[in-house]
Amino acid sequence: MQEIVAGDIGGTHARFAIAQIDDGRVVHLGEATTLRCAEHASLALAWEAFAREIGRDRLPRHAGIAVACPVQGEILKMTNNPWIIQPAQLPQRLGLDEFVLVNDFGAVGHAVAQVDESHMRHLCGPDRSLPREGAVSIIGPGTGLGAACLLRRDKRYFVMETEGGHVDFSPLDELEDKILRALRTRFRRVSAERIVSGPGLTNLYEVIAELQGLPVTMRDNRTLWSMALEGRDNMAAAALERFCLSLGAIAGDLALAHGAQAVVIGGGLGLRLADRLGSSGFAERFVAKGRFETIMSDMPVKIITHPQPGLFGAAAAYAERHHRH
C-alpha cells in the first residue's frame, strides 16, 4: 500500500486529496480539499495550503496531478488560471520524488477504468457492465467538450486523450442547418464544442431567439443553465433540448470513430444532466447512424457519478503508470 497526493487543477479551483494505491489501482481516496486558485499565487503555495488544511507537516513524495490543459511542453498555461506550471521544477517546488501529470479529461478516462461499478449510472442501450476488453468512448461537456478513448487489452488498460470535441458540428435537421448558418457568422469554424458545452447552451439560446424573432433576456450562462434545467423558460428549455440531441449525435459519432463497444458521459455537465438525458432525444440521436443502427443500439451508455472523477483519475493515472505488470 502506498500513499500519494492526488491533485486536480482547473481554471477556478484546485482540488487535493490523499489517496492510497496498491497493485496499480486506487484503494482509497480521502476527503477532497478544494481551494480557489485566485487566492493562491502558485501551485506550490496551494500545495502548502493543502498540507496546512489537513494538518500535516509533510505530504507524500509521490503524486498524480490532473491539469486543465495539454500536458506537453516545458511550460503549461491554463485558461482562466494565472498559474504557470513547469513540470521539470515540480520535484523541487512540491517536494516530490515521482509524479504523473495527466490532462484533466485523461484523468476522467483513468477514473472510468478504475471506479467501482456503483459509480456508473445506466443511461441507454443494454443495461450491462462496461466491456473488459476493447474500447470505451468517453465524452464530457463542461467548460469545453472533452473526449478520450479507454482501451482495455489483456487485463491492462490505456487512456488516449483526444481532441474529439473539436470535430466539425454536423447538422441533422432543418433547424440545425439554420443554427449552423447563424453560428458561422460568429465563428470561423463551428465545432461540436460550440454547441455541446457550457457556453454552447448560450450559443443555442441566442440563435433560437434570433430565429424566432424574440429578444434575448438572459445574458448570464449560469442563470441560463438553471432556467433551462428547471424548465422555467421555454426558450432556454428549447436550447437544452437541442443540446441533448446534439450530445447524443456527437457521442455516437465518437463511438463509431473509436470503434467503441460502450460510451461513458463525464464532465461537469454530464452529471447535472443525468436526470434529463434519459427523457430527451439523446438515445434516439445516439442510435441514428443509418446502416450502423443495430450496432449502436447494442452499445451501453453510462454516466460516471463519482463525486471527484478528476482526483480519483489523477491517483489512478499514477497507480497505473507505476504498476509493475
mmCIF file of C-alpha atoms in Angstrom:
data_model
loop_
_atom_site.group_PDB
_atom_site.id
_atom_site.type_symbol
_atom_site.label_atom_id
_atom_site.label_comp_id
_atom_site.label_asym_id
_atom_site.label_seq_id
_atom_site.Cartn_x
_atom_site.Cartn_y
_atom_site.Cartn_z
ATOM 1 C CA MET A 1 0.000 0.000 0.000
ATOM 2 C CA GLN A 2 1.373 3.417 -0.972
ATOM 3 C CA GLU A 3 0.148 6.885 -0.047
ATOM 4 C CA ILE A 4 0.211 9.630 -2.701
ATOM 5 C CA VAL A 5 -1.161 13.126 -3.262
ATOM 6 C CA ALA A 6 -3.903 13.440 -5.876
ATOM 7 C CA GLY A 7 -4.399 16.865 -7.449
ATOM 8 C CA ASP A 8 -6.980 18.175 -9.904
ATOM 9 C CA ILE A 9 -6.053 21.675 -11.105
ATOM 10 C CA GLY A 10 -8.733 23.579 -13.003
ATOM 11 C CA GLY A 11 -9.241 27.149 -14.076
ATOM 12 C CA THR A 12 -11.127 28.208 -10.943
ATOM 13 C CA HIS A 13 -10.455 25.544 -8.320
ATOM 14 C CA ALA A 14 -7.604 23.284 -7.276
ATOM 15 C CA ARG A 15 -8.647 20.086 -5.531
ATOM 16 C CA PHE A 16 -6.363 17.870 -3.481
ATOM 17 C CA ALA A 17 -6.690 14.626 -1.558
ATOM 18 C CA ILE A 18 -4.544 11.892 -0.084
ATOM 19 C CA ALA A 19 -5.001 8.603 -1.942
ATOM 20 C CA GLN A 20 -3.918 5.071 -1.159
ATOM 21 C CA ILE A 21 -2.895 2.865 -4.066
ATOM 22 C CA ASP A 22 -1.915 -0.779 -4.373
ATOM 23 C CA ASP A 23 -1.223 -3.148 -7.247
ATOM 24 C CA GLY A 24 -1.848 -0.475 -9.881
ATOM 25 C CA ARG A 25 -5.213 0.643 -8.557
ATOM 26 C CA VAL A 26 -6.721 3.241 -6.224
ATOM 27 C CA VAL A 27 -7.742 1.573 -2.975
ATOM 28 C CA HIS A 28 -8.986 4.689 -1.186
ATOM 29 C CA LEU A 29 -9.415 8.376 -1.977
ATOM 30 C CA GLY A 30 -9.506 10.637 1.053
ATOM 31 C CA GLU A 31 -11.764 13.632 1.503
ATOM 32 C CA ALA A 32 -11.172 16.351 -1.075
ATOM 33 C CA THR A 33 -9.870 19.806 -0.138
ATOM 34 C CA THR A 34 -10.994 22.498 -2.584
ATOM 35 C CA LEU A 35 -9.043 25.750 -2.882
ATOM 36 C CA ARG A 36 -9.740 28.766 -5.058
ATOM 37 C CA CYS A 37 -6.833 29.249 -7.470
ATOM 38 C CA ALA A 38 -7.240 33.043 -7.343
ATOM 39 C CA GLU A 39 -6.458 33.001 -3.613
ATOM 40 C CA HIS A 40 -3.072 31.327 -4.086
ATOM 41 C CA ALA A 41 -0.275 32.739 -6.232
ATOM 42 C CA SER A 42 1.076 29.391 -7.419
ATOM 43 C CA LEU A 43 0.566 25.634 -7.356
ATOM 44 C CA ALA A 44 3.365 25.325 -4.786
ATOM 45 C CA LEU A 45 1.617 27.746 -2.409
ATOM 46 C CA ALA A 46 -1.702 25.935 -2.852
ATOM 47 C CA TRP A 47 0.136 22.658 -2.172
ATOM 48 C CA GLU A 48 1.390 24.090 1.126
ATOM 49 C CA ALA A 49 -2.097 25.373 1.970
ATOM 50 C CA PHE A 50 -3.484 21.871 1.424
ATOM 51 C CA ALA A 51 -0.915 20.433 3.844
ATOM 52 C CA ARG A 52 -1.932 23.004 6.473
ATOM 53 C CA GLU A 53 -5.614 22.334 5.836
ATOM 54 C CA ILE A 54 -5.253 18.638 6.640
ATOM 55 C CA GLY A 55 -2.784 19.251 9.471
ATOM 56 C CA ARG A 56 0.258 17.536 8.009
ATOM 57 C CA ASP A 57 3.828 18.784 8.230
ATOM 58 C CA ARG A 58 4.838 16.710 5.234
ATOM 59 C CA LEU A 59 2.900 15.440 2.275
ATOM 60 C CA PRO A 60 3.711 12.177 0.457
ATOM 61 C CA ARG A 61 6.580 12.489 -2.016
ATOM 62 C CA HIS A 62 4.599 10.896 -4.848
ATOM 63 C CA ALA A 63 1.679 12.458 -6.740
ATOM 64 C CA GLY A 64 -0.776 12.140 -9.590
ATOM 65 C CA ILE A 65 -1.812 15.567 -10.889
ATOM 66 C CA ALA A 66 -4.515 16.385 -13.446
ATOM 67 C CA VAL A 67 -4.376 19.782 -15.146
ATOM 68 C CA ALA A 68 -6.943 21.520 -17.362
ATOM 69 C CA CYS A 69 -4.631 21.933 -20.360
ATOM 70 C CA PRO A 70 -2.429 19.839 -22.647
ATOM 71 C CA VAL A 71 0.471 18.384 -20.671
ATOM 72 C CA GLN A 72 3.116 18.578 -23.405
ATOM 73 C CA GLY A 73 5.863 21.187 -23.313
ATOM 74 C CA GLU A 74 8.137 22.803 -20.769
ATOM 75 C CA ILE A 75 5.574 25.375 -19.575
ATOM 76 C CA LEU A 76 1.886 24.647 -19.001
ATOM 77 C CA LYS A 77 -0.567 27.544 -19.110
ATOM 78 C CA MET A 78 -4.193 27.099 -18.175
ATOM 79 C CA THR A 79 -7.210 29.083 -19.275
ATOM 80 C CA ASN A 80 -8.680 31.325 -16.543
ATOM 81 C CA ASN A 81 -5.857 30.432 -14.165
ATOM 82 C CA PRO A 82 -2.766 32.655 -13.732
ATOM 83 C CA TRP A 83 -0.580 29.780 -12.569
ATOM 84 C CA ILE A 84 2.307 28.686 -14.743
ATOM 85 C CA ILE A 85 3.352 25.083 -14.217
ATOM 86 C CA GLN A 86 6.828 23.942 -15.214
ATOM 87 C CA PRO A 87 6.881 20.126 -14.955
ATOM 88 C CA ALA A 88 10.676 19.973 -14.646
ATOM 89 C CA GLN A 89 10.512 22.102 -11.495
ATOM 90 C CA LEU A 90 7.728 20.205 -9.731
ATOM 91 C CA PRO A 91 10.020 17.809 -7.808
ATOM 92 C CA GLN A 92 11.811 20.757 -6.209
ATOM 93 C CA ARG A 93 8.758 23.013 -5.766
ATOM 94 C CA LEU A 94 6.443 20.335 -4.378
ATOM 95 C CA GLY A 95 8.973 18.042 -2.714
ATOM 96 C CA LEU A 96 8.264 15.082 -4.981
ATOM 97 C CA ASP A 97 10.338 12.042 -5.867
ATOM 98 C CA GLU A 98 7.918 10.804 -8.546
ATOM 99 C CA PHE A 99 4.818 12.248 -10.161
ATOM 100 C CA VAL A 100 2.491 11.771 -13.118
ATOM 101 C CA LEU A 101 0.907 14.681 -14.984
ATOM 102 C CA VAL A 102 -2.243 13.978 -16.925
ATOM 103 C CA ASN A 103 -4.734 16.122 -18.824
ATOM 104 C CA ASP A 104 -7.966 16.665 -16.870
ATOM 105 C CA PHE A 105 -10.052 14.595 -19.263
ATOM 106 C CA GLY A 106 -7.371 11.935 -19.464
ATOM 107 C CA ALA A 107 -7.868 11.686 -15.697
ATOM 108 C CA VAL A 108 -11.572 11.050 -16.265
ATOM 109 C CA GLY A 109 -10.534 8.189 -18.570
ATOM 110 C CA HIS A 110 -8.453 6.657 -15.790
ATOM 111 C CA ALA A 111 -11.380 7.092 -13.398
ATOM 112 C CA VAL A 112 -13.694 5.253 -15.795
ATOM 113 C CA ALA A 113 -11.157 2.424 -15.930
ATOM 114 C CA GLN A 114 -10.902 2.035 -12.167
ATOM 115 C CA VAL A 115 -14.025 3.238 -10.329
ATOM 116 C CA ASP A 116 -16.405 0.742 -8.814
ATOM 117 C CA GLU A 117 -19.375 -0.168 -10.980
ATOM 118 C CA SER A 118 -21.653 1.520 -8.441
ATOM 119 C CA HIS A 119 -20.354 4.850 -9.807
ATOM 120 C CA MET A 120 -21.701 4.077 -13.286
ATOM 121 C CA ARG A 121 -25.309 5.080 -13.879
ATOM 122 C CA HIS A 122 -27.033 3.447 -16.828
ATOM 123 C CA LEU A 123 -28.363 5.887 -19.408
ATOM 124 C CA CYS A 124 -29.462 3.962 -22.502
ATOM 125 C CA GLY A 125 -28.739 0.880 -24.559
ATOM 126 C CA PRO A 126 -28.450 -2.575 -22.972
ATOM 127 C CA ASP A 127 -28.085 -2.407 -19.195
ATOM 128 C CA ARG A 128 -24.820 -4.287 -18.838
ATOM 129 C CA SER A 129 -21.349 -3.549 -17.493
ATOM 130 C CA LEU A 130 -18.639 -1.832 -19.485
ATOM 131 C CA PRO A 131 -16.632 -4.345 -21.547
ATOM 132 C CA ARG A 132 -13.492 -5.860 -20.031
ATOM 133 C CA GLU A 133 -11.853 -5.913 -23.481
ATOM 134 C CA GLY A 134 -11.999 -3.337 -26.254
ATOM 135 C CA ALA A 135 -12.630 0.396 -26.487
ATOM 136 C CA VAL A 136 -14.880 2.730 -24.491
ATOM 137 C CA SER A 137 -15.507 6.287 -25.723
ATOM 138 C CA ILE A 138 -15.673 8.970 -23.042
ATOM 139 C CA ILE A 139 -17.223 12.362 -23.758
ATOM 140 C CA GLY A 140 -17.725 15.162 -21.282
ATOM 141 C CA PRO A 141 -19.425 18.518 -21.717
ATOM 142 C CA GLY A 142 -18.210 21.193 -19.332
ATOM 143 C CA THR A 143 -16.408 24.462 -19.971
ATOM 144 C CA GLY A 144 -15.422 22.760 -23.230
ATOM 145 C CA LEU A 145 -16.150 19.330 -24.687
ATOM 146 C CA GLY A 146 -13.672 16.714 -23.524
ATOM 147 C CA ALA A 147 -13.159 13.408 -25.303
ATOM 148 C CA ALA A 148 -10.988 10.379 -24.614
ATOM 149 C CA CYS A 149 -10.787 6.724 -25.534
ATOM 150 C CA LEU A 150 -10.215 3.948 -22.998
ATOM 151 C CA LEU A 151 -8.734 0.762 -24.470
ATOM 152 C CA ARG A 152 -8.662 -2.452 -22.447
ATOM 153 C CA ARG A 153 -6.374 -5.276 -23.578
ATOM 154 C CA ASP A 154 -5.108 -8.386 -21.736
ATOM 155 C CA LYS A 155 -6.017 -7.132 -18.243
ATOM 156 C CA ARG A 156 -4.322 -3.781 -18.891
ATOM 157 C CA TYR A 157 -5.790 -0.503 -19.986
ATOM 158 C CA PHE A 158 -4.616 2.550 -21.900
ATOM 159 C CA VAL A 159 -6.161 6.023 -21.943
ATOM 160 C CA MET A 160 -5.847 8.050 -25.128
ATOM 161 C CA GLU A 161 -6.548 11.744 -24.682
ATOM 162 C CA THR A 162 -8.081 13.221 -27.817
ATOM 163 C CA GLU A 163 -9.425 16.496 -29.160
ATOM 164 C CA GLY A 164 -12.603 14.797 -30.332
ATOM 165 C CA GLY A 165 -14.722 17.655 -29.001
ATOM 166 C CA HIS A 166 -13.316 19.861 -31.762
ATOM 167 C CA VAL A 167 -14.662 17.878 -34.706
ATOM 168 C CA ASP A 168 -16.986 19.806 -37.021
ATOM 169 C CA PHE A 169 -20.588 20.226 -35.907
ATOM 170 C CA SER A 170 -22.810 18.260 -38.254
ATOM 171 C CA PRO A 171 -26.455 19.407 -38.535
ATOM 172 C CA LEU A 172 -29.046 16.643 -38.799
ATOM 173 C CA ASP A 173 -32.288 18.554 -39.457
ATOM 174 C CA GLU A 174 -33.530 21.862 -40.847
ATOM 175 C CA LEU A 175 -33.332 23.711 -37.543
ATOM 176 C CA GLU A 176 -29.711 22.660 -37.089
ATOM 177 C CA ASP A 177 -28.976 23.782 -40.662
ATOM 178 C CA LYS A 178 -30.190 27.233 -39.602
ATOM 179 C CA ILE A 179 -28.230 27.085 -36.331
ATOM 180 C CA LEU A 180 -25.043 26.237 -38.228
ATOM 181 C CA ARG A 181 -25.557 29.080 -40.705
ATOM 182 C CA ALA A 182 -26.136 31.562 -37.872
ATOM 183 C CA LEU A 183 -23.088 30.420 -35.895
ATOM 184 C CA ARG A 184 -20.891 30.634 -38.986
ATOM 185 C CA THR A 185 -21.354 34.398 -38.855
ATOM 186 C CA ARG A 186 -19.839 34.397 -35.331
ATOM 187 C CA PHE A 187 -17.090 31.803 -35.620
ATOM 188 C CA ARG A 188 -14.726 30.999 -38.437
ATOM 189 C CA ARG A 189 -15.378 27.305 -37.807
ATOM 190 C CA VAL A 190 -18.277 25.749 -35.921
ATOM 191 C CA SER A 191 -17.024 22.779 -33.918
ATOM 192 C CA ALA A 192 -19.070 20.377 -31.799
ATOM 193 C CA GLU A 193 -17.842 22.256 -28.732
ATOM 194 C CA ARG A 194 -19.621 25.429 -29.924
ATOM 195 C CA ILE A 195 -22.896 23.551 -29.362
ATOM 196 C CA VAL A 196 -22.213 20.939 -26.692
ATOM 197 C CA SER A 197 -20.531 22.733 -23.779
ATOM 198 C CA GLY A 198 -21.466 25.170 -21.029
ATOM 199 C CA PRO A 199 -21.116 28.216 -23.336
ATOM 200 C CA GLY A 200 -22.690 26.183 -26.149
ATOM 201 C CA LEU A 201 -26.083 26.440 -24.475
ATOM 202 C CA THR A 202 -25.819 30.226 -24.697
ATOM 203 C CA ASN A 203 -24.995 29.971 -28.405
ATOM 204 C CA LEU A 204 -28.063 27.789 -28.969
ATOM 205 C CA TYR A 205 -30.300 30.041 -26.881
ATOM 206 C CA GLU A 206 -29.258 33.205 -28.704
ATOM 207 C CA VAL A 207 -29.602 31.665 -32.167
ATOM 208 C CA ILE A 208 -33.015 30.145 -31.400
ATOM 209 C CA ALA A 209 -34.176 33.539 -30.099
ATOM 210 C CA GLU A 210 -32.914 35.181 -33.288
ATOM 211 C CA LEU A 211 -34.685 32.610 -35.471
ATOM 212 C CA GLN A 212 -37.920 33.133 -33.508
ATOM 213 C CA GLY A 213 -37.597 36.920 -33.694
ATOM 214 C CA LEU A 214 -37.636 37.140 -29.898
ATOM 215 C CA PRO A 215 -35.398 39.169 -27.566
ATOM 216 C CA VAL A 216 -32.536 37.578 -25.637
ATOM 217 C CA THR A 217 -33.457 38.036 -21.988
ATOM 218 C CA MET A 218 -30.648 36.084 -20.307
ATOM 219 C CA ARG A 219 -27.007 37.015 -20.716
ATOM 220 C CA ASP A 220 -25.502 35.075 -17.811
ATOM 221 C CA ASN A 221 -24.608 31.469 -18.665
ATOM 222 C CA ARG A 222 -25.102 30.197 -15.112
ATOM 223 C CA THR A 223 -28.619 31.692 -14.951
ATOM 224 C CA LEU A 224 -29.450 30.244 -18.363
ATOM 225 C CA TRP A 225 -28.458 26.743 -17.276
ATOM 226 C CA SER A 226 -30.542 26.995 -14.112
ATOM 227 C CA MET A 227 -33.590 28.216 -16.049
ATOM 228 C CA ALA A 228 -33.151 25.504 -18.682
ATOM 229 C CA LEU A 229 -32.755 22.647 -16.193
ATOM 230 C CA GLU A 230 -35.709 23.847 -14.141
ATOM 231 C CA GLY A 231 -37.863 24.360 -17.241
ATOM 232 C CA ARG A 232 -38.781 27.897 -16.180
ATOM 233 C CA ASP A 233 -38.161 29.465 -19.594
ATOM 234 C CA ASN A 234 -39.442 27.952 -22.844
ATOM 235 C CA MET A 235 -36.623 29.278 -24.999
ATOM 236 C CA ALA A 236 -33.966 28.074 -22.557
ATOM 237 C CA ALA A 237 -35.719 24.689 -22.470
ATOM 238 C CA ALA A 238 -35.691 24.550 -26.285
ATOM 239 C CA ALA A 239 -31.954 25.268 -26.286
ATOM 240 C CA LEU A 240 -31.358 22.483 -23.756
ATOM 241 C CA GLU A 241 -33.455 20.070 -25.806
ATOM 242 C CA ARG A 242 -31.271 20.813 -28.834
ATOM 243 C CA PHE A 243 -28.143 20.457 -26.645
ATOM 244 C CA CYS A 244 -29.187 16.926 -25.582
ATOM 245 C CA LEU A 245 -29.940 15.915 -29.175
ATOM 246 C CA SER A 246 -26.526 17.114 -30.327
ATOM 247 C CA LEU A 247 -24.744 15.421 -27.423
ATOM 248 C CA GLY A 248 -26.372 12.133 -28.442
ATOM 249 C CA ALA A 249 -25.339 12.557 -32.069
ATOM 250 C CA ILE A 250 -21.745 13.506 -31.250
ATOM 251 C CA ALA A 251 -21.365 10.714 -28.672
ATOM 252 C CA GLY A 252 -22.488 8.253 -31.333
ATOM 253 C CA ASP A 253 -20.067 9.708 -33.892
ATOM 254 C CA LEU A 254 -17.143 9.361 -31.468
ATOM 255 C CA ALA A 255 -18.112 5.783 -30.643
ATOM 256 C CA LEU A 256 -18.054 4.934 -34.345
ATOM 257 C CA ALA A 257 -14.735 6.734 -34.848
ATOM 258 C CA HIS A 258 -13.153 4.909 -31.881
ATOM 259 C CA GLY A 259 -14.595 1.505 -32.755
ATOM 260 C CA ALA A 260 -16.049 1.543 -29.254
ATOM 261 C CA GLN A 261 -18.244 -1.028 -27.556
ATOM 262 C CA ALA A 262 -19.598 1.372 -24.927
ATOM 263 C CA VAL A 263 -19.779 5.073 -24.095
ATOM 264 C CA VAL A 264 -19.427 6.979 -20.823
ATOM 265 C CA ILE A 265 -20.670 10.542 -20.329
ATOM 266 C CA GLY A 266 -18.498 12.581 -17.949
ATOM 267 C CA GLY A 267 -17.692 16.247 -17.448
ATOM 268 C CA GLY A 268 -19.241 18.732 -15.066
ATOM 269 C CA LEU A 269 -22.439 18.967 -17.078
ATOM 270 C CA GLY A 270 -22.763 15.227 -17.641
ATOM 271 C CA LEU A 271 -23.770 14.649 -14.033
ATOM 272 C CA ARG A 272 -26.079 17.688 -13.944
ATOM 273 C CA LEU A 273 -27.867 16.314 -16.996
ATOM 274 C CA ALA A 274 -28.191 12.771 -15.661
ATOM 275 C CA ASP A 275 -31.923 13.046 -14.961
ATOM 276 C CA ARG A 276 -32.602 14.985 -18.164
ATOM 277 C CA LEU A 277 -30.767 12.910 -20.783
ATOM 278 C CA GLY A 278 -32.850 9.783 -20.276
ATOM 279 C CA SER A 279 -36.077 11.580 -21.202
ATOM 280 C CA SER A 280 -34.548 13.659 -24.002
ATOM 281 C CA GLY A 281 -33.823 12.715 -27.599
ATOM 282 C CA PHE A 282 -30.261 11.696 -26.673
ATOM 283 C CA ALA A 283 -30.785 7.952 -27.142
ATOM 284 C CA GLU A 284 -32.564 8.288 -30.491
ATOM 285 C CA ARG A 285 -29.818 10.515 -31.902
ATOM 286 C CA PHE A 286 -27.108 8.238 -30.489
ATOM 287 C CA VAL A 287 -28.519 5.234 -32.327
ATOM 288 C CA ALA A 288 -29.480 7.034 -35.571
ATOM 289 C CA LYS A 289 -26.424 6.058 -37.631
ATOM 290 C CA GLY A 290 -28.021 4.552 -40.736
ATOM 291 C CA ARG A 291 -26.577 1.139 -41.541
ATOM 292 C CA PHE A 292 -24.957 1.007 -38.089
ATOM 293 C CA GLU A 293 -28.159 1.388 -36.058
ATOM 294 C CA THR A 294 -28.098 -2.261 -34.953
ATOM 295 C CA ILE A 295 -24.530 -1.914 -33.649
ATOM 296 C CA MET A 296 -25.327 1.378 -31.916
ATOM 297 C CA SER A 297 -28.468 0.046 -30.229
ATOM 298 C CA ASP A 298 -26.379 -2.766 -28.688
ATOM 299 C CA MET A 299 -23.962 -0.314 -27.061
ATOM 300 C CA PRO A 300 -24.361 0.521 -23.337
ATOM 301 C CA VAL A 301 -24.155 4.218 -22.461
ATOM 302 C CA LYS A 302 -23.317 5.180 -18.857
ATOM 303 C CA ILE A 303 -22.828 8.355 -16.820
ATOM 304 C CA ILE A 304 -19.949 8.405 -14.337
ATOM 305 C CA THR A 305 -21.333 9.577 -10.998
ATOM 306 C CA HIS A 306 -18.188 9.587 -8.846
ATOM 307 C CA PRO A 307 -18.118 12.922 -6.958
ATOM 308 C CA GLN A 308 -14.410 13.542 -7.733
ATOM 309 C CA PRO A 309 -13.545 11.795 -11.018
ATOM 310 C CA GLY A 310 -10.616 14.164 -11.692
ATOM 311 C CA LEU A 311 -8.960 13.479 -8.336
ATOM 312 C CA PHE A 312 -9.681 9.764 -8.473
ATOM 313 C CA GLY A 313 -8.398 9.625 -12.052
ATOM 314 C CA ALA A 314 -5.206 11.533 -11.220
ATOM 315 C CA ALA A 315 -4.448 8.985 -8.494
ATOM 316 C CA ALA A 316 -5.370 6.136 -10.848
ATOM 317 C CA ALA A 317 -3.038 7.505 -13.535
ATOM 318 C CA TYR A 318 -0.128 7.431 -11.094
ATOM 319 C CA ALA A 319 -1.063 3.943 -9.850
ATOM 320 C CA GLU A 320 -1.309 2.516 -13.364
ATOM 321 C CA ARG A 321 1.928 4.147 -14.564
ATOM 322 C CA HIS A 322 3.957 2.789 -11.633
ATOM 323 C CA HIS A 323 2.436 -0.670 -11.561
ATOM 324 C CA ARG A 324 4.831 -3.497 -12.392
ATOM 325 C CA HIS A 325 2.942 -5.573 -14.924
#
